Short mmCIF file of C-alpha atoms in Angstrom, two decimals:
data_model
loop_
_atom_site.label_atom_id
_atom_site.label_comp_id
_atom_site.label_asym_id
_atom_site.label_seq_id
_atom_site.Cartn_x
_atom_site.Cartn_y
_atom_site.Cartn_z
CA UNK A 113 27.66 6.75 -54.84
CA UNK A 114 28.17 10.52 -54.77
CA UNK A 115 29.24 12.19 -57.73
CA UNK A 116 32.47 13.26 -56.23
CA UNK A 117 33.54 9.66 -56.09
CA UNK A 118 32.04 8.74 -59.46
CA UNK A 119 34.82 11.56 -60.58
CA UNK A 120 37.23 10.85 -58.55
CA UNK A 121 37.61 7.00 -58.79
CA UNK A 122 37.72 7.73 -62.69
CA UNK A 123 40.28 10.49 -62.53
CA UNK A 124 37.69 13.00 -63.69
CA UNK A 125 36.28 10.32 -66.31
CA UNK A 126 39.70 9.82 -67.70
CA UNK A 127 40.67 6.18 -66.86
CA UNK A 128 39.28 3.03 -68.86
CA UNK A 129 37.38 2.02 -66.41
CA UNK A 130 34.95 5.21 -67.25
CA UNK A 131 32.21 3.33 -69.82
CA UNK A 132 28.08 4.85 -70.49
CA UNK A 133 26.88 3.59 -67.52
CA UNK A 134 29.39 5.92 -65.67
CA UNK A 135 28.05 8.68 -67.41
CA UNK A 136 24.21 7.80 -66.74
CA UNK A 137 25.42 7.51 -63.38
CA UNK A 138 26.97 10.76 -63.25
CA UNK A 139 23.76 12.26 -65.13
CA UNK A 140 21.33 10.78 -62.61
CA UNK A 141 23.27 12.26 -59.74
CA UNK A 142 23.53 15.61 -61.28
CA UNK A 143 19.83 15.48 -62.01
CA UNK A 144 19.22 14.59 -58.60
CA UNK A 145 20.96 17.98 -57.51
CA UNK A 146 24.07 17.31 -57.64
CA UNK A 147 26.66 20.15 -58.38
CA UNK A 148 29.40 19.15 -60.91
CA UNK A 149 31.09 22.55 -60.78
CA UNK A 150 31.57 22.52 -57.08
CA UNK A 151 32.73 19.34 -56.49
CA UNK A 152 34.85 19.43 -59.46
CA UNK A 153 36.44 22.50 -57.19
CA UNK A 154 36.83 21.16 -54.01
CA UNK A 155 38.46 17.45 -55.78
CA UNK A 156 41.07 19.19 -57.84
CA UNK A 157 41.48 22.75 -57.04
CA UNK A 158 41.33 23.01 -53.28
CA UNK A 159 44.51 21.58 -51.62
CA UNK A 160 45.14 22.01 -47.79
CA UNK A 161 48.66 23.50 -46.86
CA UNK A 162 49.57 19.99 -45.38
CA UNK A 163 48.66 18.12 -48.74
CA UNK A 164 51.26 21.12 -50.52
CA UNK A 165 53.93 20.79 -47.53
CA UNK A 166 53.74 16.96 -48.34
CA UNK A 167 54.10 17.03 -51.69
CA UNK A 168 57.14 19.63 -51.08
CA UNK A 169 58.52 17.31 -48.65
CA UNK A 170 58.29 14.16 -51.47
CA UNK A 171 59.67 16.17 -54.22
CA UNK A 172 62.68 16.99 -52.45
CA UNK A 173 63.46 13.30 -51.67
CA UNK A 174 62.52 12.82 -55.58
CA UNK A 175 65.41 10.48 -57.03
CA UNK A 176 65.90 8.65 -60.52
CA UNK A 177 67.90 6.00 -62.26
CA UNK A 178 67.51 5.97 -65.84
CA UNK A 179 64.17 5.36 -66.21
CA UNK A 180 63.01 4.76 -62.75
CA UNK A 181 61.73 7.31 -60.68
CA UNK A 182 60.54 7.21 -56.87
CA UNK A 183 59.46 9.90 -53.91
CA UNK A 184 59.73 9.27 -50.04
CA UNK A 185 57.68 10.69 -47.27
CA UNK A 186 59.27 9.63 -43.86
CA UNK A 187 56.78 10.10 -40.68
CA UNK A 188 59.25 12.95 -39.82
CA UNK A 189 57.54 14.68 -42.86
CA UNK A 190 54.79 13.88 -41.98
CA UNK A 191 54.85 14.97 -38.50
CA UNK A 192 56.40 18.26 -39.69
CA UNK A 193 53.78 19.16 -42.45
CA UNK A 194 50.66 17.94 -39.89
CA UNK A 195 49.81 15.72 -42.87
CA UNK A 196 47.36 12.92 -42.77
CA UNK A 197 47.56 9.81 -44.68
CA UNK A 198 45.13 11.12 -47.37
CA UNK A 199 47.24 13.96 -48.23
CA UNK A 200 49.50 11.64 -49.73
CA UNK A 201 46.90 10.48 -52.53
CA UNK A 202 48.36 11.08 -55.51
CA UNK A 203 52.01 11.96 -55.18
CA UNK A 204 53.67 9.16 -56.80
CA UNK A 205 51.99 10.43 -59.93
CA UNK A 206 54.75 12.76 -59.69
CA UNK A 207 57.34 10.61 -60.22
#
């Protein structure tokens, strides 16, 4: 398992499911070469302009009752932001 899963499927070592032997995984990968910094970059700090135009296009169908929020993306949106399926990850975290 690359390292850039092993952060990513915790939420950057976040989540419960992130115990020792995540760590030792993580260590083993980075002693193996691996570069933390890097992929740390291109997971959470590099977003392509469809992944932003997406998000955009979610926000501004953002409603709320009380305490229940929800965000739509309609395949018009994502036609008109050239947005794949993956640049949807994560956007109901918004809500």
């Amino acid at each position: 398992m690359p390292l850039r899963h092993c952060s990513y499927d915790t939420g950057g070592f976040c989540y419960g499911n992130t115990t020792a032997s995540t760590f030792a995984l993580a260590r083993d990968l980075v002693l193996a070469g691996a570069d933390p910094i890097g992929i740390a970059r291109e997971v959470y700090f590099s977003n392509a302009a469809s992944k932003l135009l997406i998000l955009g296009a979610a926000l501004s169908n953002l409603t709320r009752e009380g305490r229940l929020a929800w965000v739509s993306v309609t395949h018009h949106d994502m036609v008109r932001c050239c947005a794949a399926e993956e640049d949807c990850e994560g956007i109901v975290n918004y809500a």
